[in-house]
Short mmCIF file of C-alpha atoms in Angstrom, two decimals:
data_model
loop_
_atom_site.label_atom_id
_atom_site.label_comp_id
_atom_site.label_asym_id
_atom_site.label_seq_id
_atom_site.Cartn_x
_atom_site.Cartn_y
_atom_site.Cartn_z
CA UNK X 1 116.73 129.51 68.69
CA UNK X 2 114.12 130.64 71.21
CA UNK X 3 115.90 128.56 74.34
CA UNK X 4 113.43 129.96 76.62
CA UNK X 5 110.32 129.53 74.71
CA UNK X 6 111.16 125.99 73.95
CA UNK X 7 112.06 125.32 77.68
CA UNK X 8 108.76 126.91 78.77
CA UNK X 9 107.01 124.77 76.24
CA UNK X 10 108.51 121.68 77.10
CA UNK X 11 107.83 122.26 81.09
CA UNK X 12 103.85 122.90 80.16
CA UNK X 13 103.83 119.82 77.87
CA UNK X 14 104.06 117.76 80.89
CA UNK X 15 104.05 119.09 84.10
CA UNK X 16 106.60 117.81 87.14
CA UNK X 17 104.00 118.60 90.14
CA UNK X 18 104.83 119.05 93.89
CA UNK X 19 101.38 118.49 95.43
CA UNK X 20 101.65 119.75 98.93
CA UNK X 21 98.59 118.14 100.76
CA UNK X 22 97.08 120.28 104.29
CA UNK X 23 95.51 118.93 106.99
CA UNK X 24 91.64 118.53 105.62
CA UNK X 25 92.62 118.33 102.09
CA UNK X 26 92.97 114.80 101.76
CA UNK X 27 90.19 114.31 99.33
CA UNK X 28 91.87 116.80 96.72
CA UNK X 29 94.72 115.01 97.39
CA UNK X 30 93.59 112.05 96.05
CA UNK X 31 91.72 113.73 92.94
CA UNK X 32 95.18 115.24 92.25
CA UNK X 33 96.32 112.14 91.85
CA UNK X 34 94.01 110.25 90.20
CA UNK X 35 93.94 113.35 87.60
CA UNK X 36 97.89 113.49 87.73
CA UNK X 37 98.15 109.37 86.81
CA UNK X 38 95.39 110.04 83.96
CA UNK X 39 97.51 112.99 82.57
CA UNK X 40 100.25 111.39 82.71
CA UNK X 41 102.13 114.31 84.58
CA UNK X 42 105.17 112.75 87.35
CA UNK X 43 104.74 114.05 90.34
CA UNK X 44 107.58 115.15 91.90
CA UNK X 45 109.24 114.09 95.28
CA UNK X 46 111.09 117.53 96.04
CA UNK X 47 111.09 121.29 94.83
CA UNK X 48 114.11 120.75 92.69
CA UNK X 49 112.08 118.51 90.71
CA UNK X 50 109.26 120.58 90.19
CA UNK X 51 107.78 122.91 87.84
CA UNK X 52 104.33 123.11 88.96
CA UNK X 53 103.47 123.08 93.06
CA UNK X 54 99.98 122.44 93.58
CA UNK X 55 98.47 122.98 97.22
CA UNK X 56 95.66 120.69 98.15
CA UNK X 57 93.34 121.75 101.27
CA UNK X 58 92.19 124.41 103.09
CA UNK X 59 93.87 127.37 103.49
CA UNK X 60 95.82 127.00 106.58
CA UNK X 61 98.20 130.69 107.68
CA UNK X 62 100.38 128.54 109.74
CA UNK X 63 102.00 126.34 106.38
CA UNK X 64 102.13 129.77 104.45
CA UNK X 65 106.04 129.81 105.54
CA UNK X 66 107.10 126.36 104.47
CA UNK X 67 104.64 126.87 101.33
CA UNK X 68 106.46 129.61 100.72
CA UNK X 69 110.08 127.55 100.91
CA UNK X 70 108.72 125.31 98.62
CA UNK X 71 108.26 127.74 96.31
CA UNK X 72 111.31 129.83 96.70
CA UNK X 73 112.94 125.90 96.35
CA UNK X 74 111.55 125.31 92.57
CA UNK X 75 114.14 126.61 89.93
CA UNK X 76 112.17 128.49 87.14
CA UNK X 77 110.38 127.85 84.94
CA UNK X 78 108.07 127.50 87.64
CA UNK X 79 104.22 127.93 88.56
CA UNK X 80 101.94 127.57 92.06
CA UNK X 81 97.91 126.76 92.19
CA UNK X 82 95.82 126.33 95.24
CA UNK X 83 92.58 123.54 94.65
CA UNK X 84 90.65 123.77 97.80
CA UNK X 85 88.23 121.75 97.07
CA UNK X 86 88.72 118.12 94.71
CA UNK X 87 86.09 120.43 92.33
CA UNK X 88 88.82 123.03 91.97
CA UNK X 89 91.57 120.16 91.09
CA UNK X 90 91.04 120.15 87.34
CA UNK X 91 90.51 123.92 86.70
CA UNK X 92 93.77 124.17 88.95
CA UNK X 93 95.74 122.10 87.31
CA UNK X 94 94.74 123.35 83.47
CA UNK X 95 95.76 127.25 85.19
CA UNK X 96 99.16 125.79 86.34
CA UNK X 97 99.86 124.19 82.46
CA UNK X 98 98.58 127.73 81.12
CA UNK X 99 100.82 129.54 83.32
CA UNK X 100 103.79 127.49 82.42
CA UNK X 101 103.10 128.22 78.85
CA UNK X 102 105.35 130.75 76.84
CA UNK X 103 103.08 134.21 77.71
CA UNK X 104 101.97 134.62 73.93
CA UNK X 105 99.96 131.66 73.86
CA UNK X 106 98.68 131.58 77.52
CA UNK X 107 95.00 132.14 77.57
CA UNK X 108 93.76 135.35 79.48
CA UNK X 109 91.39 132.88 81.71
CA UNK X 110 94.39 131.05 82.56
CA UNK X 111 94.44 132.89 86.19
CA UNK X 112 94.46 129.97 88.75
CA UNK X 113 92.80 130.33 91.71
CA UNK X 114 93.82 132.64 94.76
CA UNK X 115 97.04 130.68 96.82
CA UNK X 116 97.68 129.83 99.79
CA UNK X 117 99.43 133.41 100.50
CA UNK X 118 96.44 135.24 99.25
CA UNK X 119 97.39 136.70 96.24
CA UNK X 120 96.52 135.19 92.54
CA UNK X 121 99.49 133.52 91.15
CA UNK X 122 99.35 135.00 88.01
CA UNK X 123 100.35 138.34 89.70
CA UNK X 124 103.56 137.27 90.57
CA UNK X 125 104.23 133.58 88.48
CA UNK X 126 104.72 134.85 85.44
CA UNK X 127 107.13 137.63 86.52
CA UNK X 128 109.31 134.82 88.67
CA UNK X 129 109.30 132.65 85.84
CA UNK X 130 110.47 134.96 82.92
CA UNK X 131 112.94 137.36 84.84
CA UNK X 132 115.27 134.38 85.28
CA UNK X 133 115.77 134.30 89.06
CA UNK X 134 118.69 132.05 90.60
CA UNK X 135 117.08 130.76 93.47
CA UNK X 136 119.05 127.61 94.46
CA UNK X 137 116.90 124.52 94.63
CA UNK X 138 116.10 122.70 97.82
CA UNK X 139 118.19 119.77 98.81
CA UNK X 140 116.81 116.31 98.16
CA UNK X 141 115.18 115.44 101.00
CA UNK X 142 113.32 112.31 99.45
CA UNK X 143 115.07 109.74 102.01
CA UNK X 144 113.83 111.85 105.03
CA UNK X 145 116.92 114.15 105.49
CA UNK X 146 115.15 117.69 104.67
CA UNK X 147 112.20 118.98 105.54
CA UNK X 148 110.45 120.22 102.56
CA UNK X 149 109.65 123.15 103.30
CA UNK X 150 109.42 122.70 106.60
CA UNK X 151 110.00 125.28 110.03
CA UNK X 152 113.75 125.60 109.45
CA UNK X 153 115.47 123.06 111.64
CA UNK X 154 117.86 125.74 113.28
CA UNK X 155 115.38 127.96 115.63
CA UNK X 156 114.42 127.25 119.16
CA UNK X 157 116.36 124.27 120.04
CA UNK X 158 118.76 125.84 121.70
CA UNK X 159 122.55 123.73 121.12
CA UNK X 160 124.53 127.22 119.11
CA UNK X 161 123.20 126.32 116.11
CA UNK X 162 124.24 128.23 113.08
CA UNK X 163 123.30 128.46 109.87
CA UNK X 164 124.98 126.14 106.61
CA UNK X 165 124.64 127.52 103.04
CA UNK X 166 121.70 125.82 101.63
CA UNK X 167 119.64 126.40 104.41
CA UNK X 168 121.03 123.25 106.37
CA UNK X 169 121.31 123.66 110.31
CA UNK X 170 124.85 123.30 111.68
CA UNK X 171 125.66 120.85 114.34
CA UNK X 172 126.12 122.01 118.09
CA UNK X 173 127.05 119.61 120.53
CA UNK X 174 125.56 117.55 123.38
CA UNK X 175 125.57 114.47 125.10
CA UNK X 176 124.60 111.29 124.25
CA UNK X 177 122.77 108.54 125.11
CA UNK X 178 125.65 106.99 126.41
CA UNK X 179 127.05 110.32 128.33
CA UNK X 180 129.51 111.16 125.38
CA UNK X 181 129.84 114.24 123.63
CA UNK X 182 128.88 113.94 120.27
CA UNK X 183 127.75 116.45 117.54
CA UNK X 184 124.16 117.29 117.90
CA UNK X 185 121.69 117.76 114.86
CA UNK X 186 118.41 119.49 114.73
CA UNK X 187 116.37 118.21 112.03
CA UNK X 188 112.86 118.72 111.12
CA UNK X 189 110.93 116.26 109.26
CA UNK X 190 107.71 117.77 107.35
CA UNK X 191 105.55 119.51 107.13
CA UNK X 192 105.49 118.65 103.58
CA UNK X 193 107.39 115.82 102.44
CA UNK X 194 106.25 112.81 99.74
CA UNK X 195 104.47 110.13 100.85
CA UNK X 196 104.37 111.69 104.91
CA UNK X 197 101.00 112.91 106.92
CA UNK X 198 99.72 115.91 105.12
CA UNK X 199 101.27 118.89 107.39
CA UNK X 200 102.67 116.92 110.15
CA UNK X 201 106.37 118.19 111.53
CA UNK X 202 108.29 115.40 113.39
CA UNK X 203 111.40 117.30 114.95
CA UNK X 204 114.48 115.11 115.48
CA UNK X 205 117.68 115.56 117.41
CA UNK X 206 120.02 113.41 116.06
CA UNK X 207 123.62 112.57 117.13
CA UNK X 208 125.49 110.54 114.64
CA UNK X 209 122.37 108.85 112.62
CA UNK X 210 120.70 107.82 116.21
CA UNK X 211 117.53 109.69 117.20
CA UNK X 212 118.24 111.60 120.62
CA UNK X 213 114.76 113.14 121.00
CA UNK X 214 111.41 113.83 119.10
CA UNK X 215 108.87 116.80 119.35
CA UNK X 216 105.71 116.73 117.18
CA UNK X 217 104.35 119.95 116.16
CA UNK X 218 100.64 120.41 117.17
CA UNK X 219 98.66 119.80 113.34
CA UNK X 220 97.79 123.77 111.61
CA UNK X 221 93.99 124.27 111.93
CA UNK X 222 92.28 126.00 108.80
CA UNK X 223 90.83 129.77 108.89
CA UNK X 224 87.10 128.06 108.96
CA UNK X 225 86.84 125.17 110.58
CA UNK X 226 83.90 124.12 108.75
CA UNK X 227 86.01 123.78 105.81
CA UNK X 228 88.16 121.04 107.36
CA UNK X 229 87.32 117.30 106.29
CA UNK X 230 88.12 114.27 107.91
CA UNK X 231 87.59 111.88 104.60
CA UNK X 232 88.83 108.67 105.79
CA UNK X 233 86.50 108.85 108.59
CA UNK X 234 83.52 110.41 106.78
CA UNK X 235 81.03 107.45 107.42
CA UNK X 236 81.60 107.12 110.74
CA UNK X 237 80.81 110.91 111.68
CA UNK X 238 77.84 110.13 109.51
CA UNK X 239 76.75 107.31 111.23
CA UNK X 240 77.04 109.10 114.62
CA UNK X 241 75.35 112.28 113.36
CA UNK X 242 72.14 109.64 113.31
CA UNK X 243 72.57 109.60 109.41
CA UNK X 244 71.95 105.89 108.18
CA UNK X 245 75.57 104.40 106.64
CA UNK X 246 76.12 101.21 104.77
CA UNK X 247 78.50 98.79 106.44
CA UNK X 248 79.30 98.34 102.91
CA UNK X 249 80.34 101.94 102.06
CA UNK X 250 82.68 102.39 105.79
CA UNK X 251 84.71 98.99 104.85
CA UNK X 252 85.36 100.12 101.51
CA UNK X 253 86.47 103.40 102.98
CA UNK X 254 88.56 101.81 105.56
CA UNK X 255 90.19 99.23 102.46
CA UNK X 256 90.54 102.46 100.85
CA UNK X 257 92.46 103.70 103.61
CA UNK X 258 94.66 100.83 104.18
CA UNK X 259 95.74 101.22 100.61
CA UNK X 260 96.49 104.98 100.96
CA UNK X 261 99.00 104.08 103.92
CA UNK X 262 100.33 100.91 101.95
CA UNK X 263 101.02 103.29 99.14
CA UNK X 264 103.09 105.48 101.37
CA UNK X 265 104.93 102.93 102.93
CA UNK X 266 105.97 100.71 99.75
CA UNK X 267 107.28 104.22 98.38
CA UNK X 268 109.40 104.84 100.97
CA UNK X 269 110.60 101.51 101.08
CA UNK X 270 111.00 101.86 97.76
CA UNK X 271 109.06 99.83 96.01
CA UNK X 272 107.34 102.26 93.46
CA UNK X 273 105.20 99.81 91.26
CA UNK X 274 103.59 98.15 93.86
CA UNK X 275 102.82 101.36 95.81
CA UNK X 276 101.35 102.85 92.23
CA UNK X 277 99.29 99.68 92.19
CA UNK X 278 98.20 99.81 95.77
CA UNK X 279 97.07 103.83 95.07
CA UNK X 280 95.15 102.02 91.54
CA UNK X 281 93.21 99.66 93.94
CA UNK X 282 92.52 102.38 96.22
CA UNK X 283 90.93 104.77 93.73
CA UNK X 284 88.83 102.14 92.28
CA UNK X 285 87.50 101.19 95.19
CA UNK X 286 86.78 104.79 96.20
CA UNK X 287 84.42 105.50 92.73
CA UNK X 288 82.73 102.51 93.20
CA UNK X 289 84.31 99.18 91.18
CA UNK X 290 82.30 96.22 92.41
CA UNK X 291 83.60 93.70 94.78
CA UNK X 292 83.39 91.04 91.99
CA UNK X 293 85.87 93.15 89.93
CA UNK X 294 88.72 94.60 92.28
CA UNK X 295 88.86 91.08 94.38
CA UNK X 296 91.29 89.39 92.13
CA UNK X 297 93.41 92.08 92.06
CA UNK X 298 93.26 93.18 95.35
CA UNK X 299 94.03 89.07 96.23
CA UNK X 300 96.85 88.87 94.17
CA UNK X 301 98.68 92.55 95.11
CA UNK X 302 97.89 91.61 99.31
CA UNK X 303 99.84 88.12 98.45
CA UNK X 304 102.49 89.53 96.60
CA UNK X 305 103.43 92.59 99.51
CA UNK X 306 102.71 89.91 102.05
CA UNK X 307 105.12 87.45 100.77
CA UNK X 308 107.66 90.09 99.94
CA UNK X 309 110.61 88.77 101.52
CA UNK X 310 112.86 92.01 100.78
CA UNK X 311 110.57 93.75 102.18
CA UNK X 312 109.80 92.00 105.32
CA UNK X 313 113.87 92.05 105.74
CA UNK X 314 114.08 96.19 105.00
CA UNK X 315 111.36 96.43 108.01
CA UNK X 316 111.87 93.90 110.29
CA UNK X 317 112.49 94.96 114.19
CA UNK X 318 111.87 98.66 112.90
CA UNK X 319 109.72 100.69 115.58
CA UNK X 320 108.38 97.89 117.78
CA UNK X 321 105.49 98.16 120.17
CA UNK X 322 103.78 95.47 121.92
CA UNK X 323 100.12 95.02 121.52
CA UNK X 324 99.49 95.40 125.33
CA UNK X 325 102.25 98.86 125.01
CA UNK X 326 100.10 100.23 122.16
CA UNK X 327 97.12 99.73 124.00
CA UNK X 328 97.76 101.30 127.22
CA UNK X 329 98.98 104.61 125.11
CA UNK X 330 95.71 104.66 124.31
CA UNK X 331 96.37 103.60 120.35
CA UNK X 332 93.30 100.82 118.89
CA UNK X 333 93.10 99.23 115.54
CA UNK X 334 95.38 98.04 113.35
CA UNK X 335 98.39 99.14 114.76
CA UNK X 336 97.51 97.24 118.09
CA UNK X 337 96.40 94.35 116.51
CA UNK X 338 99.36 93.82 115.11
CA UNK X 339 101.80 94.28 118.34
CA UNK X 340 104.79 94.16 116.83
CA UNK X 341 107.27 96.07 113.68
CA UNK X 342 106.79 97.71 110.78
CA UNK X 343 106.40 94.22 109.00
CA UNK X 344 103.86 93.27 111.75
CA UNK X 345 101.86 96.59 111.02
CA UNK X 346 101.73 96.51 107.06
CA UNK X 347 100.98 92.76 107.43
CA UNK X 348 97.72 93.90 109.28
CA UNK X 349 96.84 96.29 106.91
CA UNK X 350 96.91 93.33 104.26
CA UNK X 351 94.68 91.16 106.60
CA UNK X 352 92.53 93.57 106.86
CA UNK X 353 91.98 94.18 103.52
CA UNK X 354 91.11 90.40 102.79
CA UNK X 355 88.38 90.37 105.34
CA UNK X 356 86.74 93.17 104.11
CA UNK X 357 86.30 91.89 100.43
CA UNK X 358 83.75 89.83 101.03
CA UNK X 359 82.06 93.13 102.69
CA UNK X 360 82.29 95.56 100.13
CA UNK X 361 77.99 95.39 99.43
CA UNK X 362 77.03 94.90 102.93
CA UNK X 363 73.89 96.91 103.01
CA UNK X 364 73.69 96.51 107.28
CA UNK X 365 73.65 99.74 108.59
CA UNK X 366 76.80 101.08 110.63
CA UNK X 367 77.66 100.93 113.98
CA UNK X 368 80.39 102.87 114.76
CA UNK X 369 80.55 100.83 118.24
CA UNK X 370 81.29 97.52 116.17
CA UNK X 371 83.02 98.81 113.12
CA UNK X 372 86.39 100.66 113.75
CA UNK X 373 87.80 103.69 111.63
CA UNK X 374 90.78 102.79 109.81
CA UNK X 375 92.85 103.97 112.55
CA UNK X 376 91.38 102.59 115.38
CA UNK X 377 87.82 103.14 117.21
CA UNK X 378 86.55 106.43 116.21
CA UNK X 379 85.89 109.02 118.88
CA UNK X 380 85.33 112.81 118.33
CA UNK X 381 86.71 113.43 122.08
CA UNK X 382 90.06 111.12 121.43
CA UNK X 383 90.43 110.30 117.40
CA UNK X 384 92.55 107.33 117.48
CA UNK X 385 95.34 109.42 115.11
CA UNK X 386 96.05 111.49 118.43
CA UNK X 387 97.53 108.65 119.64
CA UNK X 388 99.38 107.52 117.01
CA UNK X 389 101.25 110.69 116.85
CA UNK X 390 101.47 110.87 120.59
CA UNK X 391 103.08 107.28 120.18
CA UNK X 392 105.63 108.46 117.72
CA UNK X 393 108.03 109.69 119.96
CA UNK X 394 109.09 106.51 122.11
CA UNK X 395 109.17 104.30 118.84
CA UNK X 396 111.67 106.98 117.31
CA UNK X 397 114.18 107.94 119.52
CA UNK X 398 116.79 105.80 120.03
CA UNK X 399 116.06 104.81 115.93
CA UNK X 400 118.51 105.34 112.69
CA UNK X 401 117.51 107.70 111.12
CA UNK X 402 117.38 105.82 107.93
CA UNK X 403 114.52 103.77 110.01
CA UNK X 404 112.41 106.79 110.81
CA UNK X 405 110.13 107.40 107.77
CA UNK X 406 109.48 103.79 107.85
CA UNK X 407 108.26 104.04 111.24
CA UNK X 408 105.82 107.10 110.42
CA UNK X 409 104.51 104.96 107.40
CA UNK X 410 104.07 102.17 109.14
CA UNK X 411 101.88 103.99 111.72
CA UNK X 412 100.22 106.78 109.06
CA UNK X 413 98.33 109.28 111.49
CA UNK X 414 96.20 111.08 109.88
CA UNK X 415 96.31 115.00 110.82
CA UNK X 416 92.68 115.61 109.31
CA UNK X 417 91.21 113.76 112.24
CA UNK X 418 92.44 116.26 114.77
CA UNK X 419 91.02 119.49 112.61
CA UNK X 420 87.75 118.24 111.28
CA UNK X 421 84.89 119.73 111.71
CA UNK X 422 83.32 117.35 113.93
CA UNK X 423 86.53 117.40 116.22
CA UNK X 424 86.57 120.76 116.70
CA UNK X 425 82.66 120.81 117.56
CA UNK X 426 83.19 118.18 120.47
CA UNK X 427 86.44 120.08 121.34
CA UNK X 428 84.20 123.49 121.87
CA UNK X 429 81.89 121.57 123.56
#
């Protein structure tokens, strides 16, 4: 019996794809998935998972090295595609299922496009997958405790760290927050995790499971900035370009939105089918479903996460920040409307949802003075995501670290603000 061929057949029957989003590549993000659900591939939530990693966005040198542990992660049979554009998704994802394919009966057209390391991944995929290499797969880092492919966790932080088998940091020691000497972890959280910011890197010192100390990692800016994308926040730099924008078309983006983040959060919490329905509602609000049709459901998923009782209790007095707190650190919308915990903020994402409903047609044109982003007031000079990540920090440390994915969730920065175009334009004056 051909063991190989069969595996190889079985893996390109049905795909398990990593999709590692980059700052700016939100909107192939979400055609991945929307493609991925049709398909019926599972995505998977780390490398050892995977067979197929699929990188969505700009190309971005910075993430080549953690791309590159992703990939060096994923046992064989294995195969890596690049969609830079949500054109590119489908093309991508039919290379990556030809590459996966036993070699007789992959197509010669099957070359995917160019990766993220610059070289076609048909030069090198097909030799990595048939020569049988023993890489050992990445830890599961689904609950938060590995980094994905992320910087390392063992360089620059000082403490004697030392290297664990498996590519885990060792403990050094330090004091606490209580003046005793406890063992002292370095752990990075990102840049590519599921359901997490595309590209952000929280790092953590931990001692026990308390958070010591947080540094965020300034975002990775593509090669050309032009190619960068803010898509959440696309009608409100049209509206302030002087280009005439439906109210209609900036609440559906912002409902979108809201969806997107409750999607995260409900996986992390882990509550899977509701966050699969929240990412349904999303996309059909995003092609276009009518008010009239997506308001029942929309009505009756907002009631049932609102009324969620289990999951009120999993977030309650998680990351708190007052209203006035948020405010003064410069962070607007939802997250300072709510003033309060990871229930409070999800809870406002549901509110908001409901009032915008009724908005979904509005033909008024936008003011970006009246209307806020999803994040918060939008400003190229200060987009309200650099404040949510600036805010990060003071709600982590002294957190569990069990607590401190739900706190990212609950806030849900969004890195593509800070390399868009349009940011980078104001920012060069």
């Amino acid at each position: 019996m051909d063991l190989t061929g069969l595996t190889l057949r079985v893996a390109a029957a049905r795909p398990h794809v990593l999709l590692a989003a980059v700052p700016g590549g939100t909107e192939v993000r979400l055609a991945a998935e929307r493609l991925l659900r049709a398909r019926d591939w599972p995505q998977a939530h780390t490398p050892a998972q995977a067979d197929l990693l699929f990188v969505a966005g700009p190309d971005l040198p910075e993430l080549r090295t953690p791309l590159g542990r992703l990939w060096r992660d994923m046992p064989a049979p294995r195969a890596r595609v690049h969609a830079r554009t949500a054109d590119e998704v489908e093309d991508a994802l039919n290379a990556g299922r030809a590459l996966l394919g036993p070699p007789a009966v992959r197509p010669a057209s099957a070359a995917p496009p160019v990766d993220a390391g610059g070289h076609r991944e048909g030069d090198h995929g097909a030799r990595e997958r048939h020569e049988g290499d023993d890489q050992t797969p990445g830890h599961d880092g689904h609950d938060g405790h590995g980094d994905h492919g992320g910087h390392g966790g063992h360089g620059g932080h000082g403490g004697g760290q030392t290297e664990m088998p498996g590519g885990l940091p060792m403990a050094g020691q330090g004091a606490d927050r209580d003046g005793l000497t406890l063992d002292q972890l370095h752990l990075p959280l990102g840049p590519f995790l599921a359901d997490w910011p595309a590209g952000l890197t929280v790092r953590l010192v931990l001692q026990g499971d308390v958070v010591q100390r947080v540094d965020v990692d300034e975002p990775a800016r593509p090669i050309d900035d032009a190619a960068a994308e803010a898509f959440w926040v696309q009608p409100w730099l049209r509206a302030a370009s002087g280009e005439p924008v439906p109210v209609g078309e900036a609440v559906r983006r912002r409902a979108a939105a809201h969806l997107d983040s409750l999607g995260r959060l409900l996986a992390v919490a882990g509550w899977p089918a509701e966050a699969v329905r929240a990412r349904r509602l999303r996309d059909d609000l995003l092609y276009g479903a009518p008010g009239a049709a997506v308001a029942p459901r929309l009505e009756r998923f907002t009631r049932r996460v609102g009324r969620s009782r289990t999951l009120a209790w999993l977030t309650r007095g998680i990351g708190v920040v007052t209203a006035q707190k948020a405010r003064e650190a410069g962070v607007g919308g939802p997250a300072a409307r709510a003033g309060g915990d990871v229930t409070s903020r999800y809870r406002q994402w549901l509110a908001d949802i409901r009032h915008d409903l009724p908005r979904l047609e509005d033909p008024a044109p936008l003011d970006v003075a009246v209307e806020d982003s999803p994040r918060g007031p939008w400003s190229a000079e200060h987009p309200p995501s650099a404040a949510l990540i600036a805010l990060l920090p003071r709600l982590l440390e002294g957190a569990e670290l069990a607590a401190a994915r739900l706190v990212v969730a609950s806030l849900d920065p969004d890195p593509d603000e800070l390399v868009s175009r349009g940011v980078v334009e104001v920012a060069r004056g």
